[in-house]
Amino acid sequence: MKRIPVAVQMFTLREESGQDFAGTLKKVAELGFDGVEFAGYGGLTAKEVKALLDDLGLRAAASHVPLEQLENNLDQVIEDQKILESKYVVCPYLMPDRRSEEDYKALIAILDEAGERCQREGITLCYHNHDFELERLSDGRTALETIFDDTNVENVKTELDIYWLTKAGEQPVQWINRYTNRTPLVHLKDMTTDEEKFFAELGTGGVDVEAVLNLGEEAGVQWWVVEQDVSRRTPFESIEISINYLKTKLPHLLNK
């Protein structure tokens, strides 16, 4: 199996990061993660963050950047990625007031333009899904299909989130297969098997995480990204359970 590195999405550790950004990164490194996917930089400059990463032996897998920043501040976003040596920038979420059918049509042009500009600078733009994009539009396609099918494959890649796909009644493996070689980033999450369908640590719920991992090399995955939006434990306990599960499936992590 190809050695695909594993990052943690820092939104999982948002409270911890707010209190001690550098200390949080240090604990992430100690747990054996290869890198981090950012959701903000803790009030630090990109250069300061890069120095922290270098000191800890971590890499920047990607950065989640709000759509408004992609629209209005893309030059700075790209510059930050270059400093961080991050190859991926991700549109992470659509606010509720931007989810109409007309909004999705407008989004196609926004993502295509931003993705083309990123490509020229050696950065790849990805789109991260939740469950609301699995609602069907008037032509019968889901909003997520529309986003990926109507944007240029070179400009916009996927960051498929296997929890949200599962919660929407979809099969993550089918989506990864559908967008093979367009799927450089995958969000790994599990889901409880009770009626609540809550976020769960990897290997403790009902999502077939192993089937997804087995597709990584074939699908062209470049980073696995562990995220747990909310935890019934402390976030550090949750990501430790998840990384320990991955160590049983991805032998290279045992050497970290």
Coordinates of N, CA and C in Angstrom, one line a residue:
M1 N 0.8 -1.2 0.0 CA 0.0 0.0 0.0 C 0.9 1.2 0.0
K2 N 0.5 2.2 -0.9 CA 1.3 3.4 -0.9 C 1.3 4.2 0.4
R3 N 2.4 4.8 0.7 CA 2.5 5.6 2.0 C 1.8 6.9 1.7
I4 N 0.5 7.0 2.2 CA -0.2 8.3 2.1 C -0.2 8.9 3.5
P5 N 0.3 10.1 3.6 CA 0.4 10.8 4.9 C -0.9 11.1 5.5
V6 N -0.9 11.3 6.8 CA -2.1 11.6 7.6 C -2.0 12.9 8.3
A7 N -3.0 13.8 8.1 CA -3.1 15.1 8.8 C -4.3 15.1 9.7
V8 N -4.3 16.1 10.6 CA -5.5 16.3 11.4 C -6.0 17.7 11.0
Q9 N -7.3 17.8 10.8 CA -8.0 19.1 10.5 C -8.0 19.9 11.9
M10 N -7.4 21.1 11.9 CA -7.3 21.8 13.1 C -8.6 22.4 13.7
F11 N -9.7 22.3 12.9 CA -11.0 22.7 13.4 C -11.4 21.8 14.5
T12 N -10.9 20.5 14.5 CA -11.2 19.6 15.6 C -10.6 20.1 16.9
L13 N -9.5 20.8 16.8 CA -8.8 21.3 18.0 C -8.9 22.8 18.1
R14 N -10.1 23.4 17.7 CA -10.2 24.8 17.7 C -10.1 25.5 19.0
E15 N -10.7 24.9 20.1 CA -10.6 25.5 21.4 C -9.2 25.4 21.9
E16 N -8.6 24.2 21.8 CA -7.2 24.1 22.2 C -6.2 25.0 21.5
S17 N -6.5 25.2 20.2 CA -5.6 26.1 19.4 C -5.8 27.5 19.8
G18 N -7.0 27.9 20.2 CA -7.3 29.2 20.6 C -6.5 29.6 21.9
Q19 N -6.3 28.6 22.7 CA -5.6 28.8 24.0 C -4.1 28.7 23.8
D20 N -3.6 27.7 23.0 CA -2.2 27.5 22.8 C -1.9 26.9 21.5
F21 N -1.8 27.7 20.5 CA -1.7 27.2 19.1 C -0.4 26.4 18.9
A22 N 0.7 26.9 19.4 CA 2.0 26.1 19.3 C 2.0 24.8 20.1
G23 N 1.4 24.9 21.2 CA 1.4 23.7 22.1 C 0.5 22.6 21.5
T24 N -0.6 23.1 20.8 CA -1.5 22.2 20.2 C -0.8 21.4 19.0
L25 N -0.1 22.2 18.2 CA 0.7 21.6 17.1 C 1.7 20.6 17.7
K26 N 2.3 20.9 18.8 CA 3.3 20.0 19.4 C 2.6 18.7 19.8
K27 N 1.4 18.7 20.4 CA 0.8 17.5 20.7 C 0.3 16.7 19.5
V28 N -0.1 17.4 18.5 CA -0.4 16.7 17.2 C 0.8 15.9 16.7
A29 N 1.9 16.5 16.7 CA 3.2 15.9 16.3 C 3.5 14.7 17.1
E30 N 3.3 14.8 18.4 CA 3.6 13.7 19.4 C 2.7 12.5 19.2
L31 N 1.5 12.8 18.7 CA 0.6 11.7 18.5 C 0.9 10.9 17.2
G32 N 1.8 11.4 16.4 CA 2.2 10.7 15.2 C 1.6 11.1 13.9
F33 N 0.9 12.3 13.9 CA 0.4 12.8 12.6 C 1.6 13.3 11.7
D34 N 1.4 13.2 10.4 CA 2.4 13.7 9.5 C 2.2 15.2 9.3
G35 N 1.0 15.7 9.4 CA 0.8 17.1 9.1 C -0.5 17.6 9.6
V36 N -0.9 18.8 9.2 CA -2.1 19.4 9.7 C -2.8 20.1 8.5
E37 N -4.1 20.1 8.6 CA -4.9 20.9 7.6 C -5.4 22.1 8.4
F38 N -5.1 23.3 8.0 CA -5.4 24.5 8.8 C -6.9 24.9 8.6
A39 N -7.4 25.6 9.6 CA -8.6 26.3 9.6 C -8.3 27.6 10.3
G40 N -7.4 28.4 9.7 CA -6.9 29.6 10.4 C -5.5 29.3 11.0
Y41 N -4.8 30.4 11.3 CA -3.4 30.2 11.7 C -3.2 30.8 13.1
G42 N -4.2 30.8 13.9 CA -4.0 31.1 15.3 C -3.5 32.5 15.5
G43 N -3.8 33.5 14.6 CA -3.3 34.8 14.8 C -1.9 35.0 14.4
L44 N -1.2 34.0 13.9 CA 0.2 34.1 13.5 C 0.3 34.3 12.0
T45 N 1.5 34.8 11.6 CA 1.7 34.9 10.2 C 2.0 33.6 9.6
A46 N 1.9 33.4 8.3 CA 2.3 32.2 7.6 C 3.7 31.8 7.9
K47 N 4.6 32.8 7.9 CA 6.0 32.5 8.2 C 6.2 32.0 9.6
E48 N 5.5 32.5 10.6 CA 5.6 32.1 11.9 C 5.1 30.6 12.1
V49 N 4.0 30.4 11.4 CA 3.4 29.0 11.4 C 4.4 28.0 10.7
K50 N 5.0 28.4 9.6 CA 5.9 27.5 8.9 C 7.1 27.2 9.8
A51 N 7.6 28.2 10.6 CA 8.7 27.9 11.5 C 8.3 26.9 12.5
L52 N 7.0 27.0 13.1 CA 6.6 26.0 14.0 C 6.5 24.6 13.4
L53 N 6.0 24.5 12.2 CA 5.9 23.2 11.5 C 7.2 22.6 11.4
D54 N 8.2 23.4 10.9 CA 9.5 22.9 10.7 C 10.2 22.4 12.0
D55 N 10.0 23.1 13.1 CA 10.5 22.7 14.4 C 9.9 21.4 14.8
L56 N 8.7 21.1 14.5 CA 8.0 19.9 15.0 C 8.0 18.8 14.0
G57 N 8.5 19.0 12.8 CA 8.5 17.9 11.8 C 7.2 17.7 11.2
L58 N 6.3 18.7 11.2 CA 5.0 18.6 10.6 C 5.0 19.2 9.2
R59 N 4.0 18.9 8.4 CA 3.8 19.5 7.1 C 2.4 20.1 7.0
A60 N 2.3 21.1 6.2 CA 1.0 21.7 5.9 C 0.3 20.9 4.8
A61 N -0.7 20.1 5.1 CA -1.4 19.3 4.1 C -2.3 20.2 3.2
A62 N -3.0 21.2 3.8 CA -3.9 22.1 3.1 C -4.4 23.1 4.1
S63 N -5.1 24.1 3.5 CA -5.7 25.1 4.3 C -7.2 25.3 3.9
H64 N -8.1 25.2 4.9 CA -9.5 25.6 4.7 C -9.6 27.1 4.7
V65 N -10.2 27.6 3.6 CA -10.3 29.1 3.5 C -11.7 29.5 3.1
P66 N -12.4 30.3 3.9 CA -13.7 30.7 3.6 C -13.9 31.2 2.2
L67 N -15.1 30.9 1.6 CA -15.4 31.3 0.2 C -15.1 32.7 0.0
E68 N -15.5 33.6 0.9 CA -15.4 35.0 0.8 C -13.9 35.4 0.6
Q69 N -13.0 34.7 1.3 CA -11.6 34.9 1.1 C -11.1 34.5 -0.3
L70 N -11.6 33.4 -0.8 CA -11.3 33.0 -2.1 C -11.8 34.0 -3.2
E71 N -12.9 34.6 -2.9 CA -13.4 35.6 -3.8 C -12.7 36.9 -3.8
N72 N -12.3 37.4 -2.5 CA -11.9 38.7 -2.3 C -10.4 38.9 -2.0
N73 N -9.7 37.8 -1.6 CA -8.4 37.9 -1.1 C -7.5 36.8 -1.6
L74 N -7.7 36.3 -2.8 CA -7.1 35.1 -3.3 C -5.6 35.3 -3.4
D75 N -5.1 36.4 -3.8 CA -3.6 36.6 -3.9 C -2.9 36.3 -2.6
Q76 N -3.5 36.8 -1.5 CA -2.9 36.6 -0.1 C -3.0 35.1 0.3
V77 N -4.2 34.5 -0.1 CA -4.4 33.1 0.2 C -3.3 32.3 -0.5
I78 N -3.0 32.5 -1.7 CA -2.0 31.8 -2.5 C -0.6 32.0 -1.9
E79 N -0.3 33.3 -1.6 CA 1.0 33.6 -1.0 C 1.2 32.8 0.3
D80 N 0.2 32.8 1.1 CA 0.3 32.0 2.4 C 0.6 30.6 2.1
Q81 N -0.1 30.0 1.1 CA 0.1 28.6 0.8 C 1.6 28.3 0.4
K82 N 2.1 29.2 -0.4 CA 3.5 29.1 -0.8 C 4.4 29.1 0.3
I83 N 4.2 30.0 1.3 CA 5.1 30.1 2.4 C 5.0 28.9 3.3
L84 N 3.8 28.3 3.4 CA 3.5 27.1 4.2 C 4.0 25.9 3.5
E85 N 4.3 26.0 2.2 CA 4.6 24.8 1.3 C 3.4 23.9 1.3
S86 N 2.2 24.5 1.3 CA 0.9 23.7 1.2 C 0.5 23.7 -0.3
K87 N 0.2 22.6 -0.8 CA -0.2 22.5 -2.2 C -1.7 22.6 -2.4
Y88 N -2.5 22.6 -1.3 CA -3.9 22.6 -1.5 C -4.6 23.6 -0.6
V89 N -5.6 24.3 -1.2 CA -6.5 25.2 -0.5 C -7.9 24.7 -0.8
V90 N -8.7 24.8 0.3 CA -10.0 24.1 0.2 C -11.1 25.1 0.6
C91 N -12.2 25.1 -0.3 CA -13.4 25.8 0.1 C -14.2 24.9 1.0
P92 N -14.3 25.3 2.3 CA -14.8 24.3 3.3 C -16.3 24.2 3.6
Y93 N -17.0 25.3 3.2 CA -18.4 25.4 3.7 C -19.1 26.5 3.0
L94 N -20.4 26.2 2.7 CA -21.3 27.3 2.2 C -22.3 27.7 3.2
M95 N -22.3 29.0 3.5 CA -23.3 29.5 4.4 C -24.7 29.3 3.9
P96 N -25.7 29.2 4.8 CA -27.0 28.9 4.4 C -27.6 29.8 3.4
D97 N -27.2 31.1 3.4 CA -27.7 32.0 2.4 C -27.1 31.9 1.0
R98 N -26.2 30.9 0.8 CA -25.6 30.7 -0.5 C -25.8 29.3 -1.0
R99 N -27.0 28.7 -0.7 CA -27.3 27.3 -1.1 C -28.5 27.2 -2.0
S100 N -28.9 28.3 -2.6 CA -30.0 28.1 -3.6 C -29.5 27.6 -4.9
E101 N -30.4 27.1 -5.8 CA -29.9 26.6 -7.0 C -29.2 27.6 -7.8
E102 N -29.6 28.9 -7.8 CA -28.9 29.9 -8.5 C -27.5 30.2 -7.8
D103 N -27.5 30.0 -6.5 CA -26.2 30.2 -5.8 C -25.2 29.1 -6.3
Y104 N -25.6 27.9 -6.4 CA -24.8 26.8 -6.9 C -24.2 27.1 -8.3
K105 N -25.1 27.6 -9.1 CA -24.7 27.9 -10.5 C -23.6 29.0 -10.5
A106 N -23.8 30.0 -9.6 CA -22.8 31.1 -9.5 C -21.5 30.6 -8.9
L107 N -21.6 29.6 -8.0 CA -20.4 29.0 -7.4 C -19.5 28.3 -8.4
I108 N -20.1 27.7 -9.4 CA -19.3 27.1 -10.5 C -18.3 28.0 -11.1
A109 N -18.8 29.2 -11.4 CA -17.9 30.2 -12.1 C -16.8 30.7 -11.1
I110 N -17.2 30.9 -9.8 CA -16.3 31.4 -8.8 C -15.2 30.4 -8.5
L111 N -15.6 29.1 -8.4 CA -14.6 28.1 -8.1 C -13.6 27.9 -9.3
D112 N -14.2 27.9 -10.5 CA -13.4 27.7 -11.7 C -12.4 28.8 -11.9
E113 N -12.8 30.0 -11.6 CA -11.8 31.2 -11.8 C -10.8 31.1 -10.7
A114 N -11.2 30.8 -9.4 CA -10.2 30.7 -8.3 C -9.3 29.6 -8.6
G115 N -9.8 28.4 -9.0 CA -9.0 27.3 -9.2 C -8.0 27.5 -10.3
E116 N -8.4 28.2 -11.4 CA -7.5 28.4 -12.5 C -6.3 29.3 -12.0
R117 N -6.6 30.3 -11.2 CA -5.6 31.2 -10.7 C -4.7 30.4 -9.8
C118 N -5.2 29.6 -8.9 CA -4.4 28.7 -8.1 C -3.5 27.8 -8.9
Q119 N -4.0 27.2 -9.9 CA -3.2 26.3 -10.7 C -2.0 27.0 -11.3
R120 N -2.2 28.2 -11.7 CA -1.1 29.0 -12.3 C 0.1 29.2 -11.3
E121 N -0.3 29.1 -10.0 CA 0.7 29.3 -9.0 C 1.1 28.0 -8.3
G122 N 0.7 26.9 -8.9 CA 1.2 25.6 -8.3 C 0.3 25.2 -7.1
I123 N -0.8 25.7 -7.0 CA -1.7 25.4 -5.9 C -3.0 24.7 -6.4
T124 N -3.5 23.8 -5.7 CA -4.7 23.1 -6.2 C -5.9 23.4 -5.3
L125 N -7.0 23.9 -5.9 CA -8.2 24.2 -5.2 C -9.1 22.9 -5.1
C126 N -9.6 22.7 -3.9 CA -10.5 21.6 -3.6 C -11.8 22.1 -3.0
Y127 N -12.9 21.3 -3.1 CA -14.2 21.6 -2.5 C -14.5 20.5 -1.5
H128 N -14.8 20.9 -0.3 CA -15.2 20.0 0.8 C -16.7 20.0 1.0
N129 N -17.3 18.8 1.0 CA -18.7 18.7 1.1 C -19.2 18.4 2.6
H130 N -20.5 18.8 2.8 CA -21.2 18.4 3.9 C -22.4 17.5 3.4
D131 N -23.5 17.4 4.1 CA -24.6 16.6 3.6 C -25.6 17.5 2.8
F132 N -25.6 18.8 3.0 CA -26.6 19.6 2.3 C -26.4 19.6 0.8
E133 N -25.2 19.4 0.3 CA -24.9 19.4 -1.1 C -25.5 18.1 -1.8
L134 N -26.0 17.2 -1.0 CA -26.5 15.9 -1.6 C -28.0 16.1 -1.9
E135 N -28.6 17.3 -1.6 CA -29.9 17.5 -2.1 C -30.0 17.7 -3.6
R136 N -31.1 17.3 -4.2 CA -31.2 17.3 -5.6 C -31.7 18.7 -6.1
L137 N -31.1 19.1 -7.3 CA -31.6 20.3 -7.9 C -32.6 20.0 -9.0
S138 N -33.1 21.0 -9.7 CA -34.2 20.8 -10.6 C -33.9 19.8 -11.8
D139 N -32.6 19.7 -12.1 CA -32.3 18.7 -13.2 C -32.0 17.3 -12.7
G140 N -32.3 17.1 -11.4 CA -32.1 15.7 -10.9 C -30.8 15.4 -10.3
R141 N -29.8 16.2 -10.6 CA -28.5 16.0 -10.1 C -28.4 16.6 -8.7
T142 N -27.5 16.0 -7.8 CA -27.2 16.6 -6.5 C -26.4 17.9 -6.8
A143 N -26.5 18.8 -5.8 CA -25.6 20.0 -5.9 C -24.2 19.6 -5.9
L144 N -23.8 18.5 -5.2 CA -22.3 18.2 -5.2 C -21.9 17.6 -6.6
E145 N -22.8 16.8 -7.2 CA -22.5 16.4 -8.6 C -22.3 17.6 -9.5
T146 N -23.2 18.5 -9.4 CA -23.2 19.7 -10.2 C -21.9 20.5 -10.1
I147 N -21.5 20.7 -8.8 CA -20.2 21.4 -8.6 C -19.1 20.7 -9.3
F148 N -19.0 19.4 -9.1 CA -17.8 18.7 -9.7 C -17.9 18.5 -11.2
D149 N -19.2 18.2 -11.7 CA -19.3 18.0 -13.1 C -19.3 19.2 -14.0
D150 N -19.6 20.4 -13.4 CA -19.7 21.6 -14.2 C -18.5 22.5 -14.0
T151 N -17.6 22.1 -13.1 CA -16.3 22.9 -13.1 C -15.3 22.1 -13.9
N152 N -14.2 22.8 -14.2 CA -13.1 22.2 -15.0 C -12.4 21.2 -14.1
V153 N -12.2 20.0 -14.5 CA -11.5 19.0 -13.7 C -10.1 19.4 -13.3
E154 N -9.5 20.2 -14.1 CA -8.1 20.7 -13.7 C -8.1 21.8 -12.7
N155 N -9.3 22.5 -12.6 CA -9.4 23.7 -11.7 C -9.9 23.3 -10.3
V156 N -10.8 22.4 -10.2 CA -11.4 22.1 -9.0 C -11.4 20.6 -8.7
K157 N -10.8 20.2 -7.6 CA -10.7 18.9 -7.1 C -11.6 18.6 -5.9
T158 N -11.7 17.4 -5.5 CA -12.6 17.1 -4.4 C -11.8 16.9 -3.0
E159 N -12.5 17.3 -2.0 CA -12.2 16.8 -0.7 C -13.4 16.1 -0.1
L160 N -13.6 14.9 -0.4 CA -14.8 14.1 0.0 C -14.7 13.8 1.5
D161 N -15.8 14.1 2.2 CA -15.9 13.8 3.6 C -16.8 12.6 3.8
I162 N -16.2 11.5 4.3 CA -16.9 10.3 4.3 C -18.0 10.2 5.3
Y163 N -17.9 11.0 6.4 CA -19.0 11.1 7.4 C -20.3 11.7 6.7
W164 N -20.1 12.9 6.1 CA -21.2 13.6 5.6 C -21.9 12.9 4.4
L165 N -21.1 12.2 3.6 CA -21.6 11.4 2.6 C -22.5 10.3 3.1
T166 N -22.0 9.6 4.2 CA -22.7 8.5 4.8 C -24.0 9.0 5.4
K167 N -23.9 10.1 6.1 CA -25.1 10.6 6.8 C -26.2 11.0 5.8
A168 N -25.8 11.4 4.6 CA -26.7 11.7 3.5 C -27.3 10.5 2.8
G169 N -26.8 9.3 3.2 CA -27.3 8.1 2.6 C -26.5 7.6 1.4
E170 N -25.3 8.2 1.2 CA -24.5 7.9 0.1 C -23.4 6.9 0.6
Q171 N -22.7 6.3 -0.4 CA -21.6 5.3 -0.2 C -20.3 6.0 -0.5
P172 N -19.5 6.3 0.4 CA -18.2 7.0 0.2 C -17.4 6.3 -0.9
V173 N -17.3 5.0 -0.9 CA -16.5 4.3 -1.9 C -16.9 4.6 -3.3
Q174 N -18.2 4.7 -3.5 CA -18.8 5.0 -4.8 C -18.3 6.4 -5.3
W175 N -18.4 7.3 -4.4 CA -18.0 8.7 -4.7 C -16.5 8.8 -5.0
I176 N -15.7 8.1 -4.2 CA -14.2 8.1 -4.4 C -13.9 7.5 -5.8
N177 N -14.6 6.4 -6.1 CA -14.4 5.7 -7.4 C -14.8 6.6 -8.5
R178 N -15.9 7.3 -8.3 CA -16.4 8.2 -9.4 C -15.4 9.3 -9.7
Y179 N -14.7 9.8 -8.7 CA -13.8 10.9 -8.9 C -12.4 10.5 -8.7
T180 N -12.1 9.3 -9.1 CA -10.7 8.8 -9.0 C -9.8 9.8 -9.8
N181 N -8.6 10.0 -9.1 CA -7.6 11.0 -9.6 C -8.1 12.4 -9.6
R182 N -9.2 12.6 -9.0 CA -9.7 14.0 -8.7 C -9.8 14.2 -7.2
T183 N -9.3 13.3 -6.4 CA -9.6 13.2 -5.0 C -8.3 13.2 -4.2
P184 N -7.5 14.3 -4.2 CA -6.3 14.3 -3.5 C -6.4 14.4 -2.0
L185 N -7.5 14.9 -1.5 CA -7.8 15.0 0.0 C -9.0 14.2 0.3
V186 N -9.0 13.4 1.4 CA -10.2 12.8 1.9 C -10.3 13.0 3.4
H187 N -11.5 13.4 3.8 CA -11.7 13.6 5.2 C -12.2 12.3 5.8
L188 N -11.5 11.7 6.8 CA -11.8 10.5 7.4 C -12.6 10.8 8.7
K189 N -13.8 10.3 8.8 CA -14.6 10.4 10.0 C -15.5 9.2 10.1
D190 N -15.8 8.8 11.3 CA -16.7 7.7 11.5 C -18.0 8.3 12.1
M191 N -19.0 7.4 12.2 CA -20.4 7.8 12.6 C -21.0 6.8 13.5
T192 N -21.5 7.2 14.6 CA -22.2 6.2 15.6 C -23.3 5.5 14.9
T193 N -23.6 4.3 15.4 CA -24.6 3.5 14.7 C -26.0 3.7 15.4
D194 N -26.1 4.6 16.4 CA -27.4 4.9 17.0 C -28.2 5.8 16.2
E195 N -29.4 6.2 16.6 CA -30.2 7.1 15.9 C -29.6 8.5 15.7
E196 N -28.8 8.9 16.6 CA -28.2 10.2 16.6 C -27.2 10.4 15.4
K197 N -26.6 9.3 15.0 CA -25.6 9.4 13.9 C -24.6 10.5 14.2
F198 N -24.0 10.4 15.4 CA -23.1 11.4 15.9 C -21.6 11.1 15.3
F199 N -20.8 12.1 15.4 CA -19.4 12.0 15.0 C -18.7 10.9 15.9
A200 N -17.9 10.0 15.3 CA -17.3 9.0 16.1 C -15.8 8.9 15.7
E201 N -15.0 8.4 16.7 CA -13.6 8.1 16.4 C -13.5 7.0 15.3
L202 N -12.4 7.1 14.5 CA -12.3 6.1 13.5 C -12.2 4.7 14.0
G203 N -12.9 3.8 13.4 CA -12.9 2.4 13.8 C -13.9 2.1 14.9
T204 N -14.7 3.1 15.4 CA -15.6 2.8 16.5 C -17.1 2.9 16.0
G205 N -17.3 3.3 14.8 CA -18.7 3.5 14.3 C -19.0 2.6 13.1
G206 N -20.0 3.0 12.3 CA -20.5 2.2 11.2 C -20.0 2.5 9.9
V207 N -19.1 3.5 9.7 CA -18.6 3.8 8.4 C -17.5 2.8 8.0
D208 N -17.5 2.3 6.8 CA -16.5 1.3 6.4 C -15.2 2.1 6.0
V209 N -14.5 2.5 7.1 CA -13.3 3.3 6.9 C -12.2 2.5 6.2
E210 N -12.1 1.2 6.5 CA -11.0 0.4 5.9 C -11.2 0.3 4.4
A211 N -12.5 0.2 3.9 CA -12.7 0.1 2.5 C -12.2 1.4 1.8
V212 N -12.4 2.6 2.5 CA -11.9 3.8 1.9 C -10.4 3.8 1.9
L213 N -9.8 3.4 2.9 CA -8.3 3.4 3.0 C -7.7 2.5 1.9
N214 N -8.4 1.4 1.6 CA -7.9 0.5 0.6 C -8.0 1.1 -0.8
L215 N -8.8 2.2 -1.0 CA -8.9 2.8 -2.3 C -7.9 3.9 -2.5
G216 N -7.1 4.3 -1.5 CA -6.3 5.5 -1.5 C -5.3 5.6 -2.7
E217 N -4.5 4.5 -2.9 CA -3.5 4.6 -3.9 C -4.2 4.6 -5.3
E218 N -5.2 3.8 -5.5 CA -5.8 3.7 -6.8 C -6.5 5.0 -7.1
A219 N -7.1 5.7 -6.1 CA -7.9 6.9 -6.4 C -7.0 8.1 -6.5
G220 N -5.7 8.0 -6.2 CA -4.8 9.1 -6.2 C -4.8 10.0 -5.0
V221 N -5.2 9.5 -3.9 CA -5.3 10.3 -2.6 C -3.9 10.7 -2.2
Q222 N -3.7 12.0 -1.9 CA -2.4 12.5 -1.5 C -2.3 12.7 0.0
W223 N -3.5 12.9 0.7 CA -3.5 13.1 2.1 C -4.8 12.5 2.7
W224 N -4.7 11.8 3.7 CA -5.9 11.5 4.6 C -5.9 12.5 5.6
V225 N -7.1 13.0 5.9 CA -7.3 14.1 6.9 C -8.3 13.6 7.9
V226 N -7.9 13.5 9.2 CA -8.7 13.1 10.3 C -9.4 14.4 10.8
E227 N -10.8 14.3 10.9 CA -11.5 15.4 11.5 C -12.6 14.9 12.4
Q228 N -12.9 15.5 13.5 CA -14.0 15.2 14.3 C -14.6 16.5 14.7
D229 N -15.7 16.8 14.1 CA -16.3 18.2 14.3 C -16.7 18.4 15.8
V230 N -17.3 17.4 16.4 CA -17.6 17.4 17.8 C -17.3 16.1 18.4
S231 N -16.9 16.1 19.7 CA -16.5 14.8 20.3 C -17.2 14.7 21.7
R232 N -17.6 13.5 22.0 CA -18.1 13.2 23.4 C -17.0 13.0 24.4
R233 N -15.8 12.9 23.9 CA -14.6 12.9 24.7 C -13.9 14.3 24.5
T234 N -12.7 14.4 25.0 CA -11.9 15.6 24.7 C -11.4 15.4 23.2
P235 N -11.2 16.5 22.5 CA -10.7 16.4 21.1 C -9.4 15.6 21.0
F236 N -8.5 15.8 22.0 CA -7.2 15.1 21.9 C -7.4 13.6 22.1
E237 N -8.3 13.2 23.0 CA -8.6 11.8 23.2 C -9.2 11.2 22.0
S238 N -10.1 12.0 21.3 CA -10.7 11.5 20.1 C -9.7 11.3 18.9
I239 N -8.8 12.3 18.7 CA -7.9 12.1 17.6 C -6.8 11.1 17.9
E240 N -6.5 10.8 19.2 CA -5.6 9.8 19.6 C -6.2 8.4 19.3
I241 N -7.5 8.2 19.6 CA -8.1 7.0 19.2 C -8.1 6.8 17.7
S242 N -8.4 7.8 17.0 CA -8.4 7.7 15.5 C -7.0 7.5 14.9
I243 N -6.0 8.1 15.4 CA -4.6 7.9 14.8 C -4.1 6.5 15.2
N244 N -4.5 6.0 16.4 CA -4.1 4.7 16.8 C -4.8 3.6 15.9
Y245 N -6.1 3.9 15.5 CA -6.7 3.0 14.6 C -6.0 3.0 13.3
L246 N -5.6 4.2 12.8 CA -4.9 4.3 11.5 C -3.6 3.6 11.6
K247 N -2.9 3.6 12.7 CA -1.6 2.9 12.9 C -1.8 1.4 12.6
T248 N -3.0 0.8 12.9 CA -3.2 -0.6 12.6 C -3.4 -0.9 11.1
K249 N -3.8 0.2 10.4 CA -4.1 0.0 9.0 C -3.0 0.6 8.1
L250 N -2.3 1.6 8.6 CA -1.2 2.2 7.8 C 0.1 2.1 8.5
P251 N 0.9 1.0 8.2 CA 2.0 0.7 9.0 C 3.1 1.8 9.1
H252 N 3.1 2.7 8.1 CA 4.2 3.7 8.2 C 4.0 4.6 9.4
L253 N 2.8 4.7 9.9 CA 2.5 5.6 11.1 C 3.2 5.0 12.4
L254 N 3.4 3.8 12.4 CA 4.1 3.2 13.6 C 5.5 3.7 13.8
N255 N 6.1 4.2 12.8 CA 7.4 4.7 12.9 C 7.5 6.2 13.3
K256 N 6.3 6.8 13.4 CA 6.3 8.2 13.8 C 6.6 8.4 15.3

